[in-house]
Short mmCIF file of C-alpha atoms in Angstrom, two decimals:
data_model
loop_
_atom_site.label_atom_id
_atom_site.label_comp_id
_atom_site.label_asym_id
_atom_site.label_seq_id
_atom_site.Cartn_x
_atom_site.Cartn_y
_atom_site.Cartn_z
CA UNK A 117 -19.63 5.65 -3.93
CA UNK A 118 -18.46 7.82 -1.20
CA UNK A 119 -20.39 11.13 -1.38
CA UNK A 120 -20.16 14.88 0.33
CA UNK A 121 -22.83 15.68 2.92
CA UNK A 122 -24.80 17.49 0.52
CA UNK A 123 -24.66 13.76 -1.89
CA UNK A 124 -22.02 14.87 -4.18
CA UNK A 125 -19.36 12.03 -4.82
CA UNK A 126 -16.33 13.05 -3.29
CA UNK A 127 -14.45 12.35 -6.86
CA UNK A 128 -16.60 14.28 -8.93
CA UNK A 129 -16.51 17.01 -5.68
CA UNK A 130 -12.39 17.06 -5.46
CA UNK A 131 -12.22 17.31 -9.40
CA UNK A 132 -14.21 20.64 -9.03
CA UNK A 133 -11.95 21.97 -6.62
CA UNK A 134 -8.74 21.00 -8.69
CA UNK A 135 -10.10 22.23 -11.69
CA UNK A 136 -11.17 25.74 -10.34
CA UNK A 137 -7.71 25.85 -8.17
CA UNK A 138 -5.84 25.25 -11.64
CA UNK A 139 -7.68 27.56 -13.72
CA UNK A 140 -7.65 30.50 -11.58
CA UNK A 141 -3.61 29.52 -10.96
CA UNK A 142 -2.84 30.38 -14.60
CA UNK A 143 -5.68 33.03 -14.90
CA UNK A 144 -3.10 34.55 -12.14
CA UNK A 145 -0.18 34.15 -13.75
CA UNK A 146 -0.55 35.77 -16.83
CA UNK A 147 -2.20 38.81 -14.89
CA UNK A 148 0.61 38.73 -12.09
CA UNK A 149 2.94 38.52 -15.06
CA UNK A 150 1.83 41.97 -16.29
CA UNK A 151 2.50 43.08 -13.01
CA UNK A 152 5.81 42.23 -12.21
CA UNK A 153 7.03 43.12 -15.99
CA UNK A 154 5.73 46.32 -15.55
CA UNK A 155 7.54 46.77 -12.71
CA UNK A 156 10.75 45.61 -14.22
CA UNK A 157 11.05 46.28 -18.00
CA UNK A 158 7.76 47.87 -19.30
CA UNK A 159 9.14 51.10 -18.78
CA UNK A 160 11.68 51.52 -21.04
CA UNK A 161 10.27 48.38 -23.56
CA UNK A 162 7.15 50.62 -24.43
CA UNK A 163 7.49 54.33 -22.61
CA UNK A 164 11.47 54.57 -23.35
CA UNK A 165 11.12 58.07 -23.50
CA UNK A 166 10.95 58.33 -19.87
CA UNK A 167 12.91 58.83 -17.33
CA UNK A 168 13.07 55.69 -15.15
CA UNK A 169 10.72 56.37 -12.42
CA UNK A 170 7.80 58.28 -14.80
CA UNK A 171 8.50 54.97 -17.29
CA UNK A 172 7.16 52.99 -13.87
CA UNK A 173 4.74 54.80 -13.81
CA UNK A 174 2.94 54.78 -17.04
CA UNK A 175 3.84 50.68 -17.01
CA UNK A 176 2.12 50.78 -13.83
CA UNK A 177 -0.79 53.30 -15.72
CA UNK A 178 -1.70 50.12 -17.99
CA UNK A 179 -1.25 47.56 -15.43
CA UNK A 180 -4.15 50.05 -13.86
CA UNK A 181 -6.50 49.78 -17.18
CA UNK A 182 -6.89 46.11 -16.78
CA UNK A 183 -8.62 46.79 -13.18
CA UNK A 184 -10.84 49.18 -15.26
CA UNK A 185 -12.10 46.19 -17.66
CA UNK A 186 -12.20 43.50 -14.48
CA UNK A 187 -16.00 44.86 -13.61
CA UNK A 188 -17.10 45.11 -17.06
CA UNK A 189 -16.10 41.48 -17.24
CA UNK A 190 -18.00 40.34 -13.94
CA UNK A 191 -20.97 42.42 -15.06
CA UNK A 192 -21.01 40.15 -18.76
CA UNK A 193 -20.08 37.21 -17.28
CA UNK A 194 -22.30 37.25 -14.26
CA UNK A 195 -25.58 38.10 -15.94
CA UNK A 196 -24.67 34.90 -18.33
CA UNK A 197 -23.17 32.71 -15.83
CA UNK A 198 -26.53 33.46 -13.90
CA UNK A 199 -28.94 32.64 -16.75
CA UNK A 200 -26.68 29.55 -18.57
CA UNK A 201 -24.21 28.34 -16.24
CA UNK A 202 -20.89 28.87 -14.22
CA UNK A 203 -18.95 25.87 -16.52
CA UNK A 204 -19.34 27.31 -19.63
CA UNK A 205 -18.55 30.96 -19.17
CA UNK A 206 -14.75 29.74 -17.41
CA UNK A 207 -14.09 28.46 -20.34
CA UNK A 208 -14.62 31.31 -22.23
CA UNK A 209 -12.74 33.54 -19.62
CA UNK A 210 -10.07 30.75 -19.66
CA UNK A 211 -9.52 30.94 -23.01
CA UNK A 212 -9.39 35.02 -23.45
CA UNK A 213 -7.27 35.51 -20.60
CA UNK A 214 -4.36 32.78 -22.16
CA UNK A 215 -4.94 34.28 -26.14
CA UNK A 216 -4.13 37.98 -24.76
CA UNK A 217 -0.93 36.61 -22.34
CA UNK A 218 0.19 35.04 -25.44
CA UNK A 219 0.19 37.90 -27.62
CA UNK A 220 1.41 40.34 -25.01
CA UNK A 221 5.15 38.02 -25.60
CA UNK A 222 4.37 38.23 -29.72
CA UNK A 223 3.91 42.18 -28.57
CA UNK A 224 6.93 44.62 -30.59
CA UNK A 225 8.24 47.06 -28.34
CA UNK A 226 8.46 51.01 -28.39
CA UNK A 227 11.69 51.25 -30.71
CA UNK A 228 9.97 48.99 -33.74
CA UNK A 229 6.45 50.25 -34.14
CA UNK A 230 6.28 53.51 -31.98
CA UNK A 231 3.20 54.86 -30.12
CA UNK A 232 1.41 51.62 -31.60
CA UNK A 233 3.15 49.54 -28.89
CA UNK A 234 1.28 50.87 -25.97
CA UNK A 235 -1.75 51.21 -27.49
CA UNK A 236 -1.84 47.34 -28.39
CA UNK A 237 -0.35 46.43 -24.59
CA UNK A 238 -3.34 48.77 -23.18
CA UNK A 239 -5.81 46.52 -25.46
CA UNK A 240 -4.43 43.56 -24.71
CA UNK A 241 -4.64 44.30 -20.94
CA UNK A 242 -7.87 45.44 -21.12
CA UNK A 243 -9.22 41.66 -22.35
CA UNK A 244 -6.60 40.73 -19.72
CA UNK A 245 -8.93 42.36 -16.94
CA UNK A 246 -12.20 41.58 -18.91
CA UNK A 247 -10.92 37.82 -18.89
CA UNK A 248 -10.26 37.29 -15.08
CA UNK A 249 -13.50 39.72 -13.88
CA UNK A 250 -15.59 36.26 -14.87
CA UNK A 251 -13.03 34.04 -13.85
CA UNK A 252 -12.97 34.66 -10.15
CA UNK A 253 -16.64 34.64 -9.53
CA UNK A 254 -17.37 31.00 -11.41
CA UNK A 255 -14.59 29.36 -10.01
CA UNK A 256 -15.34 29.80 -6.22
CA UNK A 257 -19.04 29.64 -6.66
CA UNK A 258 -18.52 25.85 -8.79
CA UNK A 259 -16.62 25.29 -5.20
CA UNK A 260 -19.09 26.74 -3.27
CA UNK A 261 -22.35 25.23 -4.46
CA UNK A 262 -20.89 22.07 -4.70
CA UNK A 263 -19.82 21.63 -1.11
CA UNK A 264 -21.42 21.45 2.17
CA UNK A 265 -22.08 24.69 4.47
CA UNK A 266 -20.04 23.25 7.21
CA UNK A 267 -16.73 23.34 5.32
CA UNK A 268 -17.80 25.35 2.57
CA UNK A 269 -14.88 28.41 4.16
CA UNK A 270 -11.85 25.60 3.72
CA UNK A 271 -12.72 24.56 0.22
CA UNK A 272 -13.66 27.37 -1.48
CA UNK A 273 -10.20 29.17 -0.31
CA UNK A 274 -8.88 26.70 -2.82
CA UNK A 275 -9.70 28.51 -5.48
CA UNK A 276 -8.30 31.85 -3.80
CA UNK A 277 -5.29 29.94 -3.45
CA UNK A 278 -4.85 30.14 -7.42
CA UNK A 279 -3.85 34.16 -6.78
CA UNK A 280 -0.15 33.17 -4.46
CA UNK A 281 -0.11 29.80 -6.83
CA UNK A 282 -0.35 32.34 -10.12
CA UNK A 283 1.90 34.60 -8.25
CA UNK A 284 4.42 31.59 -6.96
CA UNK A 285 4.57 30.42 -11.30
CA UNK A 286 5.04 33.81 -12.65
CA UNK A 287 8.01 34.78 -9.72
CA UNK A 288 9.51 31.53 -10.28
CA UNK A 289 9.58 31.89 -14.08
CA UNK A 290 10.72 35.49 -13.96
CA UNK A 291 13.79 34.30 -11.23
CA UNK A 292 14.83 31.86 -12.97
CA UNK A 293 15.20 33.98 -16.24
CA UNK A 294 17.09 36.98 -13.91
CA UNK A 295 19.61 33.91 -12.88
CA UNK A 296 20.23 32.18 -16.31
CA UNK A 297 20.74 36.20 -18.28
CA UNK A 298 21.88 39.09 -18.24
CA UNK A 299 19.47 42.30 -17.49
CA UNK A 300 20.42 43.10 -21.43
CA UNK A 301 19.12 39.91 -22.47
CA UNK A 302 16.05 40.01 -20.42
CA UNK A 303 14.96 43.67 -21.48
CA UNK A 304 15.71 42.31 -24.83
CA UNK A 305 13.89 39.31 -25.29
CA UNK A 306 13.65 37.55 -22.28
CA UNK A 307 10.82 38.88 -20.65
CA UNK A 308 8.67 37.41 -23.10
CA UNK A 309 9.43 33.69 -22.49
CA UNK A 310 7.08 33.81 -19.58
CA UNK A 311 4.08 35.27 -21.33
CA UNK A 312 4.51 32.25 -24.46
CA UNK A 313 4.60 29.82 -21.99
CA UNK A 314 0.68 31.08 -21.08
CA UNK A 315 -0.11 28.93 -24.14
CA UNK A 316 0.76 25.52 -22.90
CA UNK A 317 -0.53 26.78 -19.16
CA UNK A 318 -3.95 27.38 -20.81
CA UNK A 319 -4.18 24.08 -22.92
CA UNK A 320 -3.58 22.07 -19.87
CA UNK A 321 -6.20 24.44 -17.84
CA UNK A 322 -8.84 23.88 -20.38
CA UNK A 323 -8.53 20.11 -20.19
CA UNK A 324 -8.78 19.86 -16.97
CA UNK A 325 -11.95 22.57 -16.92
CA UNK A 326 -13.83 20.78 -19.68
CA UNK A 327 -14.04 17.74 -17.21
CA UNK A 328 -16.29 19.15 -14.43
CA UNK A 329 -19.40 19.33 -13.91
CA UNK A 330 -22.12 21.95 -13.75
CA UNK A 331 -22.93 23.58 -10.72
CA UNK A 332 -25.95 21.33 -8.65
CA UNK A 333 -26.92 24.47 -6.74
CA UNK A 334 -27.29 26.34 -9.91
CA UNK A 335 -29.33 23.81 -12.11
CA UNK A 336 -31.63 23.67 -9.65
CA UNK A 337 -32.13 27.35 -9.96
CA UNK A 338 -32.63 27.71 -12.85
CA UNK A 339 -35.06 24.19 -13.23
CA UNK A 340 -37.45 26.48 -10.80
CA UNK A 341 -36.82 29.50 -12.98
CA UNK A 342 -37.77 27.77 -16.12
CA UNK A 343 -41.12 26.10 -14.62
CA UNK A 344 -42.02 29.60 -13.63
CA UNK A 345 -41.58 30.95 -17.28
CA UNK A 346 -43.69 27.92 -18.87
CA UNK A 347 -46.11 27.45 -15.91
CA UNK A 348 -46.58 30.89 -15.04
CA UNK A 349 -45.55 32.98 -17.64
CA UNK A 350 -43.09 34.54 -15.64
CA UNK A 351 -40.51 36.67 -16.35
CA UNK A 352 -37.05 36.27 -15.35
CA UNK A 353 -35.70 40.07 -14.66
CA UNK A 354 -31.89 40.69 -15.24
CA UNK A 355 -29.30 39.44 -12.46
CA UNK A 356 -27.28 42.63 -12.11
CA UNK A 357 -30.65 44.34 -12.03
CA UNK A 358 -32.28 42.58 -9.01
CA UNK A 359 -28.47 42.74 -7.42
CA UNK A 360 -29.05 46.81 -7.64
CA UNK A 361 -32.35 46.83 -6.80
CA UNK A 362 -32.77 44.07 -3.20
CA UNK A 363 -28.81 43.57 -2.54
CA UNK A 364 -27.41 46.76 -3.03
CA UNK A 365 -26.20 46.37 0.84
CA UNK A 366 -24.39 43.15 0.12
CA UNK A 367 -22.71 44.97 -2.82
CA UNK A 368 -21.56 47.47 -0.65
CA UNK A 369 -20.67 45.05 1.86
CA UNK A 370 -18.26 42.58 -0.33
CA UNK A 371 -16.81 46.13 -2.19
CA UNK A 372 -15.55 47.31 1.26
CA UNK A 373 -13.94 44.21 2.43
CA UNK A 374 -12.39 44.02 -0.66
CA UNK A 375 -10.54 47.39 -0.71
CA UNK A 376 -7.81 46.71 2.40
CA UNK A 377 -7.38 43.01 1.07
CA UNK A 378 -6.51 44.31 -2.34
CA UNK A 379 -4.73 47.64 -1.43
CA UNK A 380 -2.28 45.62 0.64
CA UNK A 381 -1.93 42.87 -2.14
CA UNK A 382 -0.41 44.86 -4.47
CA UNK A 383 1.58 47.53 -1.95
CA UNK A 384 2.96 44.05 -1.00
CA UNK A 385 3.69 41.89 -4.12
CA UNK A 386 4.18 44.16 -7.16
CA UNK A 387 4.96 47.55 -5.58
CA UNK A 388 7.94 45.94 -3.53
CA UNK A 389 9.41 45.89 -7.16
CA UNK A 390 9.46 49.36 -7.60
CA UNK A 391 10.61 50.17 -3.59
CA UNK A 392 13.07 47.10 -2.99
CA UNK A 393 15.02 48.22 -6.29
CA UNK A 394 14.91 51.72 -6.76
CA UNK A 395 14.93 52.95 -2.98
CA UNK A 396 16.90 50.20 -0.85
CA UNK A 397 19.16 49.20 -3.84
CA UNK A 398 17.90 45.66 -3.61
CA UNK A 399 18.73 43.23 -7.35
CA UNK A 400 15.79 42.14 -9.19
CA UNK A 401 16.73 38.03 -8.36
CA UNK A 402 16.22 38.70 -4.54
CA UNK A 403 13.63 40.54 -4.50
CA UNK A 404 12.00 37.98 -7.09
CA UNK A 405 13.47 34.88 -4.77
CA UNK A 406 11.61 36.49 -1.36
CA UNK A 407 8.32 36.77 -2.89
CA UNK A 408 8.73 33.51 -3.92
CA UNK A 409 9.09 31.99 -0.90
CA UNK A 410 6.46 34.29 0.92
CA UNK A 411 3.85 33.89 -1.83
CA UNK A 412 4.47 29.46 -0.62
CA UNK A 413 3.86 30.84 2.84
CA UNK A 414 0.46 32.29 1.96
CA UNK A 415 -0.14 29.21 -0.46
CA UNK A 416 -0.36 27.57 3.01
CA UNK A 417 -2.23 30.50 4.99
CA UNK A 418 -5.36 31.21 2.86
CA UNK A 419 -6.51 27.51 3.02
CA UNK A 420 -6.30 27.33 7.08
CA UNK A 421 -7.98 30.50 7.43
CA UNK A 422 -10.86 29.58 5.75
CA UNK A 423 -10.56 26.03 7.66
CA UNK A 424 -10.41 28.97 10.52
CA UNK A 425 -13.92 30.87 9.48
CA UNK A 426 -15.91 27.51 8.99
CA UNK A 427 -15.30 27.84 13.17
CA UNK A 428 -15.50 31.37 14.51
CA UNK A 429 -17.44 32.94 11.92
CA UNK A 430 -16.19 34.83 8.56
CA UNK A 431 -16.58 38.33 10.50
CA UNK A 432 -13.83 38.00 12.97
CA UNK A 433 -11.12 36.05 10.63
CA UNK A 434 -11.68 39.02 8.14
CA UNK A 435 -11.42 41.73 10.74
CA UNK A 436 -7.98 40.33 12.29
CA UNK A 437 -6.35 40.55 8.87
CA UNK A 438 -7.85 43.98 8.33
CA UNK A 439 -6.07 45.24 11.57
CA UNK A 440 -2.77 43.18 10.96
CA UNK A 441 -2.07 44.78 7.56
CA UNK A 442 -3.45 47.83 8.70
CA UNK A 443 -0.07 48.08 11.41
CA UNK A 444 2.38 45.84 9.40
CA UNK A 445 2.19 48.93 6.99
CA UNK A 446 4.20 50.85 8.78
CA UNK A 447 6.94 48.15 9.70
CA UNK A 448 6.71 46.97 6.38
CA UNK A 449 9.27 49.63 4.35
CA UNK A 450 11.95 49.81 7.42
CA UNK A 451 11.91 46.24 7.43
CA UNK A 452 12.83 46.38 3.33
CA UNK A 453 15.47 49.59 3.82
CA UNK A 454 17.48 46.58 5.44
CA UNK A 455 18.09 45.42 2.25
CA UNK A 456 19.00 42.02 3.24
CA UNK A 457 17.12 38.76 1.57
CA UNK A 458 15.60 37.33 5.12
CA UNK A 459 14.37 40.97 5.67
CA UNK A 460 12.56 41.07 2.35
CA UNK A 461 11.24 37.78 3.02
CA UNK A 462 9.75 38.67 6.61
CA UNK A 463 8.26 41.95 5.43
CA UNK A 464 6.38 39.88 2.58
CA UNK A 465 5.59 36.65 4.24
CA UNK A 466 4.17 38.11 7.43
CA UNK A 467 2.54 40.86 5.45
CA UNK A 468 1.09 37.76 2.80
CA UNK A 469 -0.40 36.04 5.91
CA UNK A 470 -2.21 38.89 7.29
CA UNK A 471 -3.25 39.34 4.00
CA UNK A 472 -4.43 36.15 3.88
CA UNK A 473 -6.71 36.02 6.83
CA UNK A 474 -8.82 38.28 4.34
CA UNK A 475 -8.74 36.41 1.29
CA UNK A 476 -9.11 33.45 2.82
CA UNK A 477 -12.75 33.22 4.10
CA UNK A 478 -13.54 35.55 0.88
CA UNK A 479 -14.85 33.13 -1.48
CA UNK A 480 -17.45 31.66 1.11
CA UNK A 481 -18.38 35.00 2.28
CA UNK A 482 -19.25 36.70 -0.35
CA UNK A 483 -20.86 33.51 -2.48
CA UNK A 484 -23.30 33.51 1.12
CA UNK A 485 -23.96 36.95 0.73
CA UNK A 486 -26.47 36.33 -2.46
CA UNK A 487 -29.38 34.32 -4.16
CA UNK A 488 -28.09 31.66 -6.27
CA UNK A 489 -30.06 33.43 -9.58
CA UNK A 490 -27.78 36.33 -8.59
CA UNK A 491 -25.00 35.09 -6.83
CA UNK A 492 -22.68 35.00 -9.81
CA UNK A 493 -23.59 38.86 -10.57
CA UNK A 494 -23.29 39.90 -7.12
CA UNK A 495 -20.22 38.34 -5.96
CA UNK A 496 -18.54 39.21 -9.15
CA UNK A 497 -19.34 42.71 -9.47
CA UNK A 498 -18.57 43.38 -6.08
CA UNK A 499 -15.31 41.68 -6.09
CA UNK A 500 -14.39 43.62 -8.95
CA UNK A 501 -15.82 46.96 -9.03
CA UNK A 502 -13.50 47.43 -5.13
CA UNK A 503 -10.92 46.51 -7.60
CA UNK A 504 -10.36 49.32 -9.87
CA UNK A 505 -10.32 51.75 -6.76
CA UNK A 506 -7.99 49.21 -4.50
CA UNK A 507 -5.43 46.89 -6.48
CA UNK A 508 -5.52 48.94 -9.69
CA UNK A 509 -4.44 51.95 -8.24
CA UNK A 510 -2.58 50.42 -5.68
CA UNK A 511 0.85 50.66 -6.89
CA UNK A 512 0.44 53.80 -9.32
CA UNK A 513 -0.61 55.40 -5.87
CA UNK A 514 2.44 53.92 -3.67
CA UNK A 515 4.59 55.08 -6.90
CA UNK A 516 3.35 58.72 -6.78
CA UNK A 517 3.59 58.68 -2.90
CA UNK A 518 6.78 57.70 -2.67
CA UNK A 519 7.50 60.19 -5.38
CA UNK A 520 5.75 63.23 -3.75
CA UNK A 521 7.30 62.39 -0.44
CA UNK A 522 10.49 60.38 -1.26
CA UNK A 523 8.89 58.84 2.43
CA UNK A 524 7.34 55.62 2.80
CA UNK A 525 5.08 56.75 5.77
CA UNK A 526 2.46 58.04 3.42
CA UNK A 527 2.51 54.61 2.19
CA UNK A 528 1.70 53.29 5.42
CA UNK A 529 -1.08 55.72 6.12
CA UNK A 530 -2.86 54.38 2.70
CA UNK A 531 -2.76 51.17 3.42
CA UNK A 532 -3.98 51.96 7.48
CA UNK A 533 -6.88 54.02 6.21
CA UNK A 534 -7.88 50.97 3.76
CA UNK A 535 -8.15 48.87 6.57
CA UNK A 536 -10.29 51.39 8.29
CA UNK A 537 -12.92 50.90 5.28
CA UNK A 538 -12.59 46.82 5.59
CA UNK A 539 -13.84 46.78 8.92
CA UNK A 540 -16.30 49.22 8.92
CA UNK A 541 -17.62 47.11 5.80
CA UNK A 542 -17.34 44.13 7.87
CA UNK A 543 -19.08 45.91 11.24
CA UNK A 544 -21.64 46.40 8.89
CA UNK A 545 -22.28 42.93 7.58
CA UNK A 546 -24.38 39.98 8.96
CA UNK A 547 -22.41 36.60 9.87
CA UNK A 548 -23.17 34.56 6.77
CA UNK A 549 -21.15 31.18 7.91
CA UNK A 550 -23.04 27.78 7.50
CA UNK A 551 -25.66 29.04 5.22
CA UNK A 552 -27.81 26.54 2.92
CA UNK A 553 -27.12 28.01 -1.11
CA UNK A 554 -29.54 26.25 -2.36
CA UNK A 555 -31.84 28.12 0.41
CA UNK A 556 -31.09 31.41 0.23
CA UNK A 557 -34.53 32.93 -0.61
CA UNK A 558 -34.50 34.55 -4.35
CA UNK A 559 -35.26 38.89 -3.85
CA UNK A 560 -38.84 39.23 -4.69
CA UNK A 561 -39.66 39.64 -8.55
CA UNK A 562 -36.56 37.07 -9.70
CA UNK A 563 -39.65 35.82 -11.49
CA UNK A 564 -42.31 38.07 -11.37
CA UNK A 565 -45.94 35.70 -12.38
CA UNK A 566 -47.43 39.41 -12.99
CA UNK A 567 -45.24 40.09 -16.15
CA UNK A 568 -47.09 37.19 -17.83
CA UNK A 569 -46.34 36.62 -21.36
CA UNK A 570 -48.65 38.93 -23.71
CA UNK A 571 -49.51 40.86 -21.04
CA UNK A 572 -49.01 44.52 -19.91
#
């Protein structure tokens, strides 16, 4: 049987990466879903009281709260997916994510049961967030450990891939619904076709998950861990714990390289909503129909730069995208006050690949960053924490810019000054690329043989 460098059989090794690449897809949709609805109908389905743009941006205020819950989530489901394995805690995350989409399009609106209405969106976004802050860091490390070093950058951008292939399922749904009815019908009832359809997304995502195996890097681990506990009498301290305590720098390190990645995400692919329509008079369907075929563009992107940081290094693939979205910023909003469908589509797609050149190389990067009875913790944590300061505040602060200033150039000057942070982040940071996972030395006292049992 035809097996990976590191002996794992190249079926068993491509199942893993189509299972983690599907399940993060639909993890994507339903949360991209949120996004663009809040952009387009949330307003006046649950905050009707409003006048248009404040409606925006209290949708936009609970399309924030889901960021908030994304850390919690990596904290929960890194310490377990540390101690009893990355499989069974996607699942779990798979499974929350898809209940909460589904009820979200069961959810009645503003005008039936009053002030309950946002309260029970809020809630449901909040396990939304709590969901995907495990997802992300199981599904790339399942990648990672299973592969080799040399090409661990290409294949574990697979999985990143599921954020433009979540993106790509949720715009194409949501076109396709702005071309078949009327904007009546979809503020009506429409909009919630795409969140029941989560149901069958998730069914077919758990099948395929179920299939895989456990991480080899990881049982291992946690085989040493356990003859330490019976041998020794050691004592296993908590994952986020040692993450704190002996990589507090990496923390710091995958947080900033997260913030101009994510910043410029969501300026890019759910604020255009908000500035395509209301400021350069753009339809919903076009604007929907250009991120469509931008969010394919970076379905191509992310994989090659990865390919791209298995050769020159994670360090200087992450920095160019840091710089390019840094200056597309401010070409970005003339480009849209054209109003025309190919300039929408050049301001996103070029702005996507930049983008890309980050998110790309991430999953490698970050999973090289940590010890393998912390790496879950670490990664996740990091990843998510840079979220609820970059992506879910993203658009609520583009919104309030653009309101303060009725100028996009403060928008620009956001998104520049993210970038800033990303490369002094990655200045700051070692080249991890090529690294052994299953020899990255644990931080002293993973199992500490002094805190034997009974004793004090």
């Amino acid at each position: 049987m035809a097996t990976t460098r590191d002996g794992t059989p190249r079926s068993s090794f491509a199942k893993v990466v189509t299972s983690s690449l599907i399940g993060t897809t639909i993890e994507w949709y339903d949360f991209f879903l949120y996004g663009s609805a809040a952009a387009l109908v949330f307003g006046s389905v649950f905050f009707p009281e409003s006048d248009p743009l404040t409606g925006t941006l209290l949708a936009f205020g609970t399309y924030a709260v889901g960021f908030v819950a994304r850390p919690v989530g990596g904290l929960v489901f890194g310490h377990y997916g540390d101690r009893i394995g990355r499989k069974k805690l996607l699942v779990i995350s798979l499974l929350m994510m898809g209940a909460s989409t589904f009820a979200i399009g069961l959810l009645p609106g503003y005008a039936t049961i009053g002030l309950l209405a946002p309260l029970l969106l809020i809630l449901l976004r909040l396990i939304q967030g709590f969901a995907l802050g495990g997802e992300w860091g199981g599904a790339v490390l399942l990648v990672s450990e299973h592969g080799s070093p040399r090409h661990r950058g290409f294949w574990a951008s697979w999985p990143q891939a599921g954020v433009p292939c979540g993106n790509l399922l949720a715009t194409a749904v949501l076109a396709v619904l702005a071309a078949t009815m009327s904007d009546a019908s979809f503020e009506a009832w429409g909009w919630r076709i795409p969140f029941l359809l989560s149901g069958i997304l998730v069914l077919i995502g758990l099948y395929i998950r179920l299939a895989v195996s456990e991480s080899p890097v990881f049982l291992e681990a946690a085989a040493r861990a356990e003859k330490a506990r019976t041998s020794e009498g050691a004592v296993e301290r908590a994952p986020l714990l040692l993450v704190l305590r002996d990589h507090w720098r990496e923390l710091l390190v995958a947080m900033g390289v997260r913030i101009a990645e994510n910043i410029s995400y969501y300026v890019i692919t759910a604020f255009i909503l908000v500035y395509a329509v209301q400021e350069a008079g753009v339809d919903n369907g076009t604007v929907l129909n250009a991120l469509l075929v931008a969010s394919v563009v970076q379905l191509v992107a992310i994989p090659l730069w990865g390919l791209l940081s298995d050769r020159v290094g994670r360090r200087p693939v992450v920095a160019f995208g840091a710089v390019g979205v840094g200056a597309w910023a401010f070409a970005f909003f003339p480009i849209i006050d054209r109003g025309t469908f190919g300039a929408l589509l050049a301001a996103a797609a070029v702005g996507l690949v930049l983008h890309a050149a980050m998110y790309g190389p991430q999953a490698a990067y970050f999973s090289e960053l940590f010890g393998t009875r912390t790496r879950y913790s670490g990664a996740s944590i990091g990843y998510q924490l840079a979220s609820i300061v970059a992506g879910g505040l993203a658009p609520l602060i583009a919104t309030a810019l653009l309101a303060a200033f009725a100028s996009s150039v403060p928008i620009s000057v956001y998104v520049a000054a993210a970038s800033v942070l990303t490369l002094a982040a990655v200045a700051a940071s070692p080249e991890t690329r090529g690294r052994d996972l299953a020899e990255r030395p644990e931080p002293d006292g993973a199992a500490d043989p002094g805190q034997a049992a009974g004793s004090r």
